[in-house]
Amino acid sequence: MRHYHVGILLAGLLATHHTWAITELNVQDQGVVDLFLTGKSPANTLIVDFSSGLTTADFNGDKIADIAVASPSETSLRGISQTGRVAVFFGGNSLKELVSPVDPEHGKENFLISGIIQGEKIGTRLAAGDFDQDGLSDLVMYAPKKGKSDEGPRLYVVYGKTNFSAKMEMPTHADVVITHTHANNVPNAQDSLDVLNLATGDVNGDRVDDLLILDDINNQAHVLFGKAGQKWDKAVDLSVAAGATLRVPGYDDFYHVGLVGATGSGGMTSGLLVSDLNGDGIGDIAIGLPEASVGSLEKAGQVYVVYGKTGLSGAIDLDNADIKISGGLNRDQVGGSLAAGDLDGNGQMDLIIGAPLSGLGQMSTTGIGRVLVLKNVVNRGQSLDLFLDADVTLKLSGEKGKIGFYTGYTLSAQDVNHDGISDLTISSPNAFNGSGKNGWVHVVYGSNALKNMYDLDMDADLAIYTPEPPKSLCCGEMGTGLAISDVDGDGKADLLLGAPRSGFGTSSSGVLHVLLNVAAKQAGATSPNMAQLDSETFQLHLPLVTISDSPFKIWATMNLVDPTALIFELPQDSFGLVEQSSASSSTFDGNTGRLSIPNLHFSGVHYQLELVAVSSDPIRFQIDLTSLKTLP
């Protein structure tokens, strides 16, 4: 029983006195990614450069989330160029049985959707919801590209079912085709609809999912209401059928700057969210306008919140929104992405606002990016200023954050570590250490002790990186697509990360990284520089460590001699590759989370090395190679 009690004591001391050092996972390392889904060829990327090009939902009714992933530039099944494809992989055992990497070209998906109109690019946006309340999720796909003069942009809906045809063509096999034929002062059908974002949820209180379509050209969000037991007509014209519209007076568009996006085929977008913020059981609507100026603050950005309600209908002017949130800096451009969750565990919803194009107040700078959190947003008043009212700010540190990294490009507030509190997942798809637009994703675990400021590269709980060039899987802009769901049916959160320019070897076909039970990968993270405490012998084993460009080598075992104060002893005979060492003790510093090991002797030089706590169950320390220093 001794090891049990001491284990609890150690975990308690570490949890009380230390905020964990970041755990880093590289997608190239063995055991980090469980499944790679890859694109066909360099010209045809698997993930479009928007977060909505990837979605998860239960399409086949087995109570396990499935994966829908788009290749908008893909050639059709008939060989027609750039019609786009959407591949759907069923979750559960069929997903776990796949052997990586999986190329949809070889038919391993459960069903494949393709277009027949040249240049249509099906899948540029994806969404899912149960619009007829039959217990099966329905798939929505946006096709933006113009075809013939009478073929404008459209959305296709395929209803969920227990059995799908292996291959389907749009519009032939679409259950619903959604268009907008009477655009706002635009007579050409080709320019009748420009979908910036999609969202789903019940906003009118009938317990059936509704579809929200954020439309740039018509300067509004269309709401198409779902209805229990009823399917939409085969052809739906939003100008007639939309049950409600949310309009933005005074702006020509939501966000349409022509900025080259992550795959070079589009740009940034506006955030659109449906979430029950006020706790009345009905979804509320949040819309981001990153280009909006606020007084003298150019492009500070704004976010509008409209509460859902029974009987929601008609035209809604966002000037009369229930909450208006303004960016607090020049070119902060808040609202590019949105999420909501209870990050501090107090039972109240917090609103997370991404500003991936923020220049952090610098007029000539854009795209460093940051994320802001408004706790308990519905009880803060109708008008909020993020400069004054933001409770938490998350960004990369000044050393790491660079122009064009787009921190906050995609967001999630799903519970990753299964503690019942929402966690915050943030992507920086163009981030790199040396070069390459590789992509980083950081996870900050929710708690009742959130800080006011986070430097993600130092303060996050978990970081997922891609390798630097010229290694395989580099340069992929990972985090362009992001989803968190349970796709293998084990009740644990799985992390899906789209990297549209990634690939194996010289390929850049696009890769979707699937990390099953990602929180367990943090607890079980292994590294050549990781030391773990043996819970039976109470020995801390340091593996063989070699410092580059140095003769220093270490391999040691330290004994835990005082569990109440976390004091470790370094016996003289514990080293295998150090010429000599002095018996000494090391005490864990609960304030810094570090354990210093002094009096290491190698080649006539005295060294000190530091370990950083990264896990409490089991007890693990990361060996900080940068801390090695010589002593007098």
PDB file of C-alpha atoms in Angstrom, residues 199-473:
ATOM      1  CA  ALA A 199     -23.505  26.455 -38.517  1.00  0.00           C
ATOM      2  CA  THR A 200     -26.237  24.196 -37.183  1.00  0.00           C
ATOM      3  CA  GLY A 201     -28.334  24.024 -34.025  1.00  0.00           C
ATOM      4  CA  ASP A 202     -31.825  24.667 -32.672  1.00  0.00           C
ATOM      5  CA  VAL A 203     -32.390  28.440 -32.625  1.00  0.00           C
ATOM      6  CA  ASN A 204     -36.218  28.502 -32.535  1.00  0.00           C
ATOM      7  CA  GLY A 205     -36.863  26.162 -29.630  1.00  0.00           C
ATOM      8  CA  ASP A 206     -38.528  23.232 -31.435  1.00  0.00           C
ATOM      9  CA  ARG A 207     -35.661  20.841 -30.538  1.00  0.00           C
ATOM     10  CA  VAL A 208     -34.806  20.319 -34.218  1.00  0.00           C
ATOM     11  CA  ASP A 209     -31.533  21.466 -35.786  1.00  0.00           C
ATOM     12  CA  ASP A 210     -31.671  24.502 -38.054  1.00  0.00           C
ATOM     13  CA  LEU A 211     -29.172  25.464 -40.770  1.00  0.00           C
ATOM     14  CA  LEU A 212     -27.489  28.888 -40.679  1.00  0.00           C
ATOM     15  CA  ILE A 213     -25.807  30.162 -43.838  1.00  0.00           C
ATOM     16  CA  LEU A 214     -23.579  33.231 -43.610  1.00  0.00           C
ATOM     17  CA  ASP A 215     -23.847  34.942 -46.998  1.00  0.00           C
ATOM     18  CA  ASP A 216     -21.385  37.651 -48.040  1.00  0.00           C
ATOM     19  CA  ILE A 217     -23.119  38.894 -51.182  1.00  0.00           C
ATOM     20  CA  ASN A 218     -26.531  39.252 -49.559  1.00  0.00           C
ATOM     21  CA  ASN A 219     -25.050  40.693 -46.385  1.00  0.00           C
ATOM     22  CA  GLN A 220     -26.954  38.409 -44.060  1.00  0.00           C
ATOM     23  CA  ALA A 221     -27.219  35.066 -42.339  1.00  0.00           C
ATOM     24  CA  HIS A 222     -30.054  32.928 -43.672  1.00  0.00           C
ATOM     25  CA  VAL A 223     -31.790  30.588 -41.214  1.00  0.00           C
ATOM     26  CA  LEU A 224     -33.418  27.507 -42.723  1.00  0.00           C
ATOM     27  CA  PHE A 225     -35.544  25.863 -40.053  1.00  0.00           C
ATOM     28  CA  GLY A 226     -35.581  22.115 -39.620  1.00  0.00           C
ATOM     29  CA  LYS A 227     -38.832  20.388 -38.734  1.00  0.00           C
ATOM     30  CA  ALA A 228     -39.481  17.095 -36.964  1.00  0.00           C
ATOM     31  CA  GLY A 229     -40.684  14.370 -39.315  1.00  0.00           C
ATOM     32  CA  GLN A 230     -40.443  16.572 -42.404  1.00  0.00           C
ATOM     33  CA  LYS A 231     -37.776  16.878 -45.051  1.00  0.00           C
ATOM     34  CA  TRP A 232     -37.038  19.998 -47.042  1.00  0.00           C
ATOM     35  CA  ASP A 233     -38.196  20.279 -50.630  1.00  0.00           C
ATOM     36  CA  LYS A 234     -35.831  18.980 -53.288  1.00  0.00           C
ATOM     37  CA  ALA A 235     -35.228  22.580 -54.446  1.00  0.00           C
ATOM     38  CA  VAL A 236     -34.965  25.337 -51.832  1.00  0.00           C
ATOM     39  CA  ASP A 237     -34.636  29.031 -52.693  1.00  0.00           C
ATOM     40  CA  LEU A 238     -33.315  30.906 -49.664  1.00  0.00           C
ATOM     41  CA  SER A 239     -34.858  34.157 -50.824  1.00  0.00           C
ATOM     42  CA  VAL A 240     -38.259  32.513 -50.283  1.00  0.00           C
ATOM     43  CA  ALA A 241     -37.751  29.636 -47.847  1.00  0.00           C
ATOM     44  CA  ALA A 242     -35.495  31.136 -45.162  1.00  0.00           C
ATOM     45  CA  GLY A 243     -37.469  31.336 -41.924  1.00  0.00           C
ATOM     46  CA  ALA A 244     -35.329  34.174 -40.593  1.00  0.00           C
ATOM     47  CA  THR A 245     -32.531  36.446 -41.762  1.00  0.00           C
ATOM     48  CA  LEU A 246     -29.984  38.337 -39.700  1.00  0.00           C
ATOM     49  CA  ARG A 247     -28.803  41.453 -41.502  1.00  0.00           C
ATOM     50  CA  VAL A 248     -25.810  43.692 -40.924  1.00  0.00           C
ATOM     51  CA  PRO A 249     -26.720  47.281 -41.837  1.00  0.00           C
ATOM     52  CA  GLY A 250     -23.974  49.641 -42.866  1.00  0.00           C
ATOM     53  CA  TYR A 251     -21.489  47.079 -44.173  1.00  0.00           C
ATOM     54  CA  ASP A 252     -20.976  45.944 -47.725  1.00  0.00           C
ATOM     55  CA  ASP A 253     -19.781  42.530 -46.619  1.00  0.00           C
ATOM     56  CA  PHE A 254     -18.915  40.487 -43.609  1.00  0.00           C
ATOM     57  CA  TYR A 255     -15.355  39.698 -44.479  1.00  0.00           C
ATOM     58  CA  HIS A 256     -14.044  39.460 -48.008  1.00  0.00           C
ATOM     59  CA  VAL A 257     -10.539  40.845 -48.414  1.00  0.00           C
ATOM     60  CA  GLY A 258      -9.193  38.370 -50.939  1.00  0.00           C
ATOM     61  CA  LEU A 259      -6.485  37.287 -48.521  1.00  0.00           C
ATOM     62  CA  VAL A 260      -4.702  34.171 -49.744  1.00  0.00           C
ATOM     63  CA  GLY A 261      -5.714  31.367 -47.426  1.00  0.00           C
ATOM     64  CA  ALA A 262      -3.846  28.352 -46.191  1.00  0.00           C
ATOM     65  CA  THR A 263      -4.144  26.379 -49.426  1.00  0.00           C
ATOM     66  CA  GLY A 264      -3.885  29.407 -51.676  1.00  0.00           C
ATOM     67  CA  SER A 265      -7.462  29.026 -52.917  1.00  0.00           C
ATOM     68  CA  GLY A 266      -9.492  31.271 -50.637  1.00  0.00           C
ATOM     69  CA  GLY A 267      -9.192  33.420 -47.581  1.00  0.00           C
ATOM     70  CA  MET A 268     -10.154  33.991 -44.028  1.00  0.00           C
ATOM     71  CA  THR A 269     -13.777  33.881 -43.052  1.00  0.00           C
ATOM     72  CA  SER A 270     -16.180  35.207 -40.449  1.00  0.00           C
ATOM     73  CA  GLY A 271     -17.023  33.295 -37.319  1.00  0.00           C
ATOM     74  CA  LEU A 272     -20.500  31.781 -37.059  1.00  0.00           C
ATOM     75  CA  LEU A 273     -21.657  29.922 -33.968  1.00  0.00           C
ATOM     76  CA  VAL A 274     -24.793  28.348 -32.546  1.00  0.00           C
ATOM     77  CA  SER A 275     -24.548  27.613 -28.819  1.00  0.00           C
ATOM     78  CA  ASP A 276     -26.851  27.985 -25.821  1.00  0.00           C
ATOM     79  CA  LEU A 277     -25.097  30.886 -24.134  1.00  0.00           C
ATOM     80  CA  ASN A 278     -27.880  31.961 -21.771  1.00  0.00           C
ATOM     81  CA  GLY A 279     -28.884  28.503 -20.573  1.00  0.00           C
ATOM     82  CA  ASP A 280     -32.524  28.551 -21.689  1.00  0.00           C
ATOM     83  CA  GLY A 281     -32.209  25.363 -23.737  1.00  0.00           C
ATOM     84  CA  ILE A 282     -32.309  27.160 -27.107  1.00  0.00           C
ATOM     85  CA  GLY A 283     -29.272  27.821 -29.266  1.00  0.00           C
ATOM     86  CA  ASP A 284     -28.071  31.419 -29.519  1.00  0.00           C
ATOM     87  CA  ILE A 285     -26.396  32.879 -32.614  1.00  0.00           C
ATOM     88  CA  ALA A 286     -23.022  34.629 -32.683  1.00  0.00           C
ATOM     89  CA  ILE A 287     -21.681  36.279 -35.846  1.00  0.00           C
ATOM     90  CA  GLY A 288     -18.214  37.771 -36.291  1.00  0.00           C
ATOM     91  CA  LEU A 289     -17.419  40.762 -38.511  1.00  0.00           C
ATOM     92  CA  PRO A 290     -13.613  41.064 -38.468  1.00  0.00           C
ATOM     93  CA  GLU A 291     -13.542  43.954 -40.951  1.00  0.00           C
ATOM     94  CA  ALA A 292     -15.857  46.237 -38.992  1.00  0.00           C
ATOM     95  CA  SER A 293     -14.326  49.472 -37.736  1.00  0.00           C
ATOM     96  CA  VAL A 294     -15.293  50.697 -34.278  1.00  0.00           C
ATOM     97  CA  GLY A 295     -15.178  54.469 -33.962  1.00  0.00           C
ATOM     98  CA  SER A 296     -11.625  55.520 -34.782  1.00  0.00           C
ATOM     99  CA  LEU A 297     -10.329  51.947 -34.485  1.00  0.00           C
ATOM    100  CA  GLU A 298      -9.823  50.713 -38.019  1.00  0.00           C
ATOM    101  CA  LYS A 299     -10.927  47.102 -38.560  1.00  0.00           C
ATOM    102  CA  ALA A 300     -11.132  46.412 -34.853  1.00  0.00           C
ATOM    103  CA  GLY A 301     -13.866  43.882 -35.578  1.00  0.00           C
ATOM    104  CA  GLN A 302     -17.194  43.152 -33.946  1.00  0.00           C
ATOM    105  CA  VAL A 303     -19.176  40.148 -32.730  1.00  0.00           C
ATOM    106  CA  TYR A 304     -22.977  40.145 -32.476  1.00  0.00           C
ATOM    107  CA  VAL A 305     -25.002  37.766 -30.306  1.00  0.00           C
ATOM    108  CA  VAL A 306     -28.714  37.180 -30.943  1.00  0.00           C
ATOM    109  CA  TYR A 307     -30.571  34.984 -28.477  1.00  0.00           C
ATOM    110  CA  GLY A 308     -32.549  32.136 -29.949  1.00  0.00           C
ATOM    111  CA  LYS A 309     -36.182  31.963 -28.946  1.00  0.00           C
ATOM    112  CA  THR A 310     -39.446  30.219 -29.643  1.00  0.00           C
ATOM    113  CA  GLY A 311     -40.960  31.681 -32.767  1.00  0.00           C
ATOM    114  CA  LEU A 312     -37.773  33.299 -34.052  1.00  0.00           C
ATOM    115  CA  SER A 313     -38.572  34.528 -37.559  1.00  0.00           C
ATOM    116  CA  GLY A 314     -38.427  37.360 -40.050  1.00  0.00           C
ATOM    117  CA  ALA A 315     -35.735  39.960 -40.628  1.00  0.00           C
ATOM    118  CA  ILE A 316     -33.509  40.676 -37.636  1.00  0.00           C
ATOM    119  CA  ASP A 317     -31.324  43.782 -37.662  1.00  0.00           C
ATOM    120  CA  LEU A 318     -28.039  43.096 -35.895  1.00  0.00           C
ATOM    121  CA  ASP A 319     -28.012  46.689 -34.690  1.00  0.00           C
ATOM    122  CA  ASN A 320     -30.624  45.372 -32.264  1.00  0.00           C
ATOM    123  CA  ALA A 321     -28.572  42.349 -31.207  1.00  0.00           C
ATOM    124  CA  ASP A 322     -28.766  41.208 -27.588  1.00  0.00           C
ATOM    125  CA  ILE A 323     -24.993  41.616 -27.160  1.00  0.00           C
ATOM    126  CA  LYS A 324     -22.541  43.672 -29.233  1.00  0.00           C
ATOM    127  CA  ILE A 325     -18.839  43.044 -28.687  1.00  0.00           C
ATOM    128  CA  SER A 326     -16.176  45.356 -30.121  1.00  0.00           C
ATOM    129  CA  GLY A 327     -12.491  44.808 -30.728  1.00  0.00           C
ATOM    130  CA  GLY A 328     -10.264  47.051 -28.670  1.00  0.00           C
ATOM    131  CA  LEU A 329      -7.251  47.567 -30.950  1.00  0.00           C
ATOM    132  CA  ASN A 330      -6.577  48.877 -34.421  1.00  0.00           C
ATOM    133  CA  ARG A 331      -6.725  45.985 -36.880  1.00  0.00           C
ATOM    134  CA  ASP A 332      -7.512  43.509 -34.127  1.00  0.00           C
ATOM    135  CA  GLN A 333     -10.083  42.047 -36.546  1.00  0.00           C
ATOM    136  CA  VAL A 334     -11.849  40.015 -33.886  1.00  0.00           C
ATOM    137  CA  GLY A 335     -14.523  37.502 -34.847  1.00  0.00           C
ATOM    138  CA  GLY A 336     -12.687  35.498 -37.485  1.00  0.00           C
ATOM    139  CA  SER A 337     -13.485  32.368 -35.484  1.00  0.00           C
ATOM    140  CA  LEU A 338     -15.818  31.639 -32.577  1.00  0.00           C
ATOM    141  CA  ALA A 339     -16.386  28.936 -29.975  1.00  0.00           C
ATOM    142  CA  ALA A 340     -18.226  28.598 -26.679  1.00  0.00           C
ATOM    143  CA  GLY A 341     -17.850  26.454 -23.581  1.00  0.00           C
ATOM    144  CA  ASP A 342     -17.572  26.507 -19.804  1.00  0.00           C
ATOM    145  CA  LEU A 343     -13.815  26.963 -19.478  1.00  0.00           C
ATOM    146  CA  ASP A 344     -13.761  27.688 -15.746  1.00  0.00           C
ATOM    147  CA  GLY A 345     -16.271  25.061 -14.651  1.00  0.00           C
ATOM    148  CA  ASN A 346     -18.708  27.467 -12.990  1.00  0.00           C
ATOM    149  CA  GLY A 347     -21.735  26.342 -14.976  1.00  0.00           C
ATOM    150  CA  GLN A 348     -21.834  29.516 -17.112  1.00  0.00           C
ATOM    151  CA  MET A 349     -20.971  29.638 -20.799  1.00  0.00           C
ATOM    152  CA  ASP A 350     -17.889  31.551 -21.910  1.00  0.00           C
ATOM    153  CA  LEU A 351     -17.519  33.013 -25.408  1.00  0.00           C
ATOM    154  CA  ILE A 352     -14.189  32.479 -27.173  1.00  0.00           C
ATOM    155  CA  ILE A 353     -13.367  34.965 -29.927  1.00  0.00           C
ATOM    156  CA  GLY A 354     -10.599  34.323 -32.414  1.00  0.00           C
ATOM    157  CA  ALA A 355      -8.694  37.121 -34.124  1.00  0.00           C
ATOM    158  CA  PRO A 356      -6.339  35.247 -36.486  1.00  0.00           C
ATOM    159  CA  LEU A 357      -5.583  38.386 -38.495  1.00  0.00           C
ATOM    160  CA  SER A 358      -4.837  40.548 -35.485  1.00  0.00           C
ATOM    161  CA  GLY A 359      -1.693  42.631 -35.666  1.00  0.00           C
ATOM    162  CA  LEU A 360      -1.843  43.071 -31.886  1.00  0.00           C
ATOM    163  CA  GLY A 361      -2.482  46.791 -32.304  1.00  0.00           C
ATOM    164  CA  GLN A 362       0.205  47.446 -34.915  1.00  0.00           C
ATOM    165  CA  MET A 363      -1.347  49.209 -37.904  1.00  0.00           C
ATOM    166  CA  SER A 364       1.190  47.923 -40.420  1.00  0.00           C
ATOM    167  CA  THR A 365       1.129  44.352 -39.137  1.00  0.00           C
ATOM    168  CA  THR A 366      -1.435  41.646 -39.640  1.00  0.00           C
ATOM    169  CA  GLY A 367      -1.875  37.959 -39.057  1.00  0.00           C
ATOM    170  CA  ILE A 368       0.028  37.370 -35.824  1.00  0.00           C
ATOM    171  CA  GLY A 369      -3.264  36.390 -34.245  1.00  0.00           C
ATOM    172  CA  ARG A 370      -4.687  35.948 -30.786  1.00  0.00           C
ATOM    173  CA  VAL A 371      -7.734  34.581 -28.952  1.00  0.00           C
ATOM    174  CA  LEU A 372      -9.848  36.348 -26.314  1.00  0.00           C
ATOM    175  CA  VAL A 373     -12.268  34.895 -23.776  1.00  0.00           C
ATOM    176  CA  LEU A 374     -15.316  36.569 -22.257  1.00  0.00           C
ATOM    177  CA  LYS A 375     -16.390  34.606 -19.192  1.00  0.00           C
ATOM    178  CA  ASN A 376     -20.098  34.319 -18.408  1.00  0.00           C
ATOM    179  CA  VAL A 377     -20.799  36.463 -21.447  1.00  0.00           C
ATOM    180  CA  VAL A 378     -24.577  36.827 -21.063  1.00  0.00           C
ATOM    181  CA  ASN A 379     -24.327  38.545 -17.682  1.00  0.00           C
ATOM    182  CA  ARG A 380     -21.899  41.262 -18.759  1.00  0.00           C
ATOM    183  CA  GLY A 381     -24.227  43.806 -20.354  1.00  0.00           C
ATOM    184  CA  GLN A 382     -25.317  44.551 -23.904  1.00  0.00           C
ATOM    185  CA  SER A 383     -22.177  46.359 -25.079  1.00  0.00           C
ATOM    186  CA  LEU A 384     -18.700  44.982 -24.420  1.00  0.00           C
ATOM    187  CA  ASP A 385     -15.230  46.258 -25.305  1.00  0.00           C
ATOM    188  CA  LEU A 386     -12.640  43.500 -25.535  1.00  0.00           C
ATOM    189  CA  PHE A 387      -9.865  45.905 -24.563  1.00  0.00           C
ATOM    190  CA  LEU A 388     -11.549  46.405 -21.193  1.00  0.00           C
ATOM    191  CA  ASP A 389     -13.701  43.327 -20.756  1.00  0.00           C
ATOM    192  CA  ALA A 390     -11.712  40.334 -22.045  1.00  0.00           C
ATOM    193  CA  ASP A 391     -10.921  37.996 -19.144  1.00  0.00           C
ATOM    194  CA  VAL A 392      -8.324  35.809 -20.860  1.00  0.00           C
ATOM    195  CA  THR A 393      -5.973  36.496 -23.771  1.00  0.00           C
ATOM    196  CA  LEU A 394      -4.095  33.691 -25.513  1.00  0.00           C
ATOM    197  CA  LYS A 395      -1.363  34.155 -28.106  1.00  0.00           C
ATOM    198  CA  LEU A 396       2.096  32.970 -29.004  1.00  0.00           C
ATOM    199  CA  SER A 397       4.943  34.587 -27.089  1.00  0.00           C
ATOM    200  CA  GLY A 398       6.752  37.567 -28.546  1.00  0.00           C
ATOM    201  CA  GLU A 399       9.661  35.298 -29.370  1.00  0.00           C
ATOM    202  CA  LYS A 400       7.558  32.718 -31.226  1.00  0.00           C
ATOM    203  CA  GLY A 401       4.618  34.644 -32.690  1.00  0.00           C
ATOM    204  CA  LYS A 402       5.229  36.039 -36.161  1.00  0.00           C
ATOM    205  CA  ILE A 403       3.308  37.843 -38.870  1.00  0.00           C
ATOM    206  CA  GLY A 404       1.197  35.423 -40.865  1.00  0.00           C
ATOM    207  CA  PHE A 405       0.979  32.662 -38.236  1.00  0.00           C
ATOM    208  CA  TYR A 406      -2.804  33.252 -37.851  1.00  0.00           C
ATOM    209  CA  THR A 407      -3.126  32.090 -34.256  1.00  0.00           C
ATOM    210  CA  GLY A 408      -6.819  31.450 -33.614  1.00  0.00           C
ATOM    211  CA  TYR A 409      -7.608  30.383 -37.185  1.00  0.00           C
ATOM    212  CA  THR A 410      -9.657  27.468 -35.871  1.00  0.00           C
ATOM    213  CA  LEU A 411     -11.021  26.980 -32.352  1.00  0.00           C
ATOM    214  CA  SER A 412     -12.714  24.314 -30.280  1.00  0.00           C
ATOM    215  CA  ALA A 413     -14.044  24.347 -26.725  1.00  0.00           C
ATOM    216  CA  GLN A 414     -14.691  20.605 -26.407  1.00  0.00           C
ATOM    217  CA  ASP A 415     -13.639  18.707 -23.269  1.00  0.00           C
ATOM    218  CA  VAL A 416     -10.369  17.015 -24.229  1.00  0.00           C
ATOM    219  CA  ASN A 417      -9.164  15.566 -20.914  1.00  0.00           C
ATOM    220  CA  HIS A 418     -12.527  14.188 -19.729  1.00  0.00           C
ATOM    221  CA  ASP A 419     -12.797  16.207 -16.503  1.00  0.00           C
ATOM    222  CA  GLY A 420     -16.196  17.699 -17.327  1.00  0.00           C
ATOM    223  CA  ILE A 421     -14.764  21.175 -18.010  1.00  0.00           C
ATOM    224  CA  SER A 422     -14.422  22.644 -21.489  1.00  0.00           C
ATOM    225  CA  ASP A 423     -10.882  22.902 -22.851  1.00  0.00           C
ATOM    226  CA  LEU A 424      -9.643  25.357 -25.461  1.00  0.00           C
ATOM    227  CA  THR A 425      -7.928  24.121 -28.624  1.00  0.00           C
ATOM    228  CA  ILE A 426      -6.299  26.765 -30.851  1.00  0.00           C
ATOM    229  CA  SER A 427      -4.554  26.430 -34.201  1.00  0.00           C
ATOM    230  CA  SER A 428      -1.755  28.513 -35.732  1.00  0.00           C
ATOM    231  CA  PRO A 429      -1.689  26.907 -39.198  1.00  0.00           C
ATOM    232  CA  ASN A 430       1.223  28.871 -40.653  1.00  0.00           C
ATOM    233  CA  ALA A 431       3.515  28.677 -37.617  1.00  0.00           C
ATOM    234  CA  PHE A 432       7.096  27.443 -37.852  1.00  0.00           C
ATOM    235  CA  ASN A 433      10.353  27.502 -35.950  1.00  0.00           C
ATOM    236  CA  GLY A 434      12.721  27.867 -38.879  1.00  0.00           C
ATOM    237  CA  SER A 435      10.676  27.837 -42.066  1.00  0.00           C
ATOM    238  CA  GLY A 436       7.886  26.041 -43.786  1.00  0.00           C
ATOM    239  CA  LYS A 437       4.365  27.092 -42.668  1.00  0.00           C
ATOM    240  CA  ASN A 438       4.152  23.852 -40.726  1.00  0.00           C
ATOM    241  CA  GLY A 439       1.305  24.490 -38.295  1.00  0.00           C
ATOM    242  CA  TRP A 440       0.969  24.242 -34.527  1.00  0.00           C
ATOM    243  CA  VAL A 441      -2.042  23.357 -32.383  1.00  0.00           C
ATOM    244  CA  HIS A 442      -2.197  24.124 -28.659  1.00  0.00           C
ATOM    245  CA  VAL A 443      -4.612  22.847 -26.013  1.00  0.00           C
ATOM    246  CA  VAL A 444      -5.234  24.737 -22.766  1.00  0.00           C
ATOM    247  CA  TYR A 445      -7.152  22.737 -20.205  1.00  0.00           C
ATOM    248  CA  GLY A 446     -10.065  24.497 -18.575  1.00  0.00           C
ATOM    249  CA  SER A 447      -9.981  25.034 -14.819  1.00  0.00           C
ATOM    250  CA  ASN A 448     -11.253  27.335 -12.092  1.00  0.00           C
ATOM    251  CA  ALA A 449      -7.830  28.987 -12.031  1.00  0.00           C
ATOM    252  CA  LEU A 450      -7.476  30.308 -15.574  1.00  0.00           C
ATOM    253  CA  LYS A 451      -4.807  32.972 -15.987  1.00  0.00           C
ATOM    254  CA  ASN A 452      -5.410  36.350 -17.573  1.00  0.00           C
ATOM    255  CA  MET A 453      -2.646  35.895 -20.140  1.00  0.00           C
ATOM    256  CA  TYR A 454      -1.293  32.798 -21.886  1.00  0.00           C
ATOM    257  CA  ASP A 455       1.760  32.506 -24.095  1.00  0.00           C
ATOM    258  CA  LEU A 456       0.650  29.327 -25.807  1.00  0.00           C
ATOM    259  CA  ASP A 457       4.104  28.037 -26.658  1.00  0.00           C
ATOM    260  CA  MET A 458       5.020  28.145 -22.958  1.00  0.00           C
ATOM    261  CA  ASP A 459       1.751  27.948 -21.002  1.00  0.00           C
ATOM    262  CA  ALA A 460      -0.445  25.489 -22.910  1.00  0.00           C
ATOM    263  CA  ASP A 461      -0.950  22.006 -21.522  1.00  0.00           C
ATOM    264  CA  LEU A 462      -0.497  20.233 -24.833  1.00  0.00           C
ATOM    265  CA  ALA A 463       1.101  21.177 -28.151  1.00  0.00           C
ATOM    266  CA  ILE A 464       0.955  19.262 -31.425  1.00  0.00           C
ATOM    267  CA  TYR A 465       3.625  20.173 -33.944  1.00  0.00           C
ATOM    268  CA  THR A 466       4.629  19.120 -37.423  1.00  0.00           C
ATOM    269  CA  PRO A 467       8.289  18.618 -38.329  1.00  0.00           C
ATOM    270  CA  GLU A 468      10.413  21.304 -39.908  1.00  0.00           C
ATOM    271  CA  PRO A 469      11.472  21.014 -43.567  1.00  0.00           C
ATOM    272  CA  PRO A 470      12.632  18.996 -45.350  1.00  0.00           C
ATOM    273  CA  LYS A 471      11.093  16.187 -43.305  1.00  0.00           C
ATOM    274  CA  SER A 472       7.983  14.334 -44.391  1.00  0.00           C
ATOM    275  CA  LEU A 473       4.700  15.869 -43.127  1.00  0.00           C
TER     276      LEU A 473
END
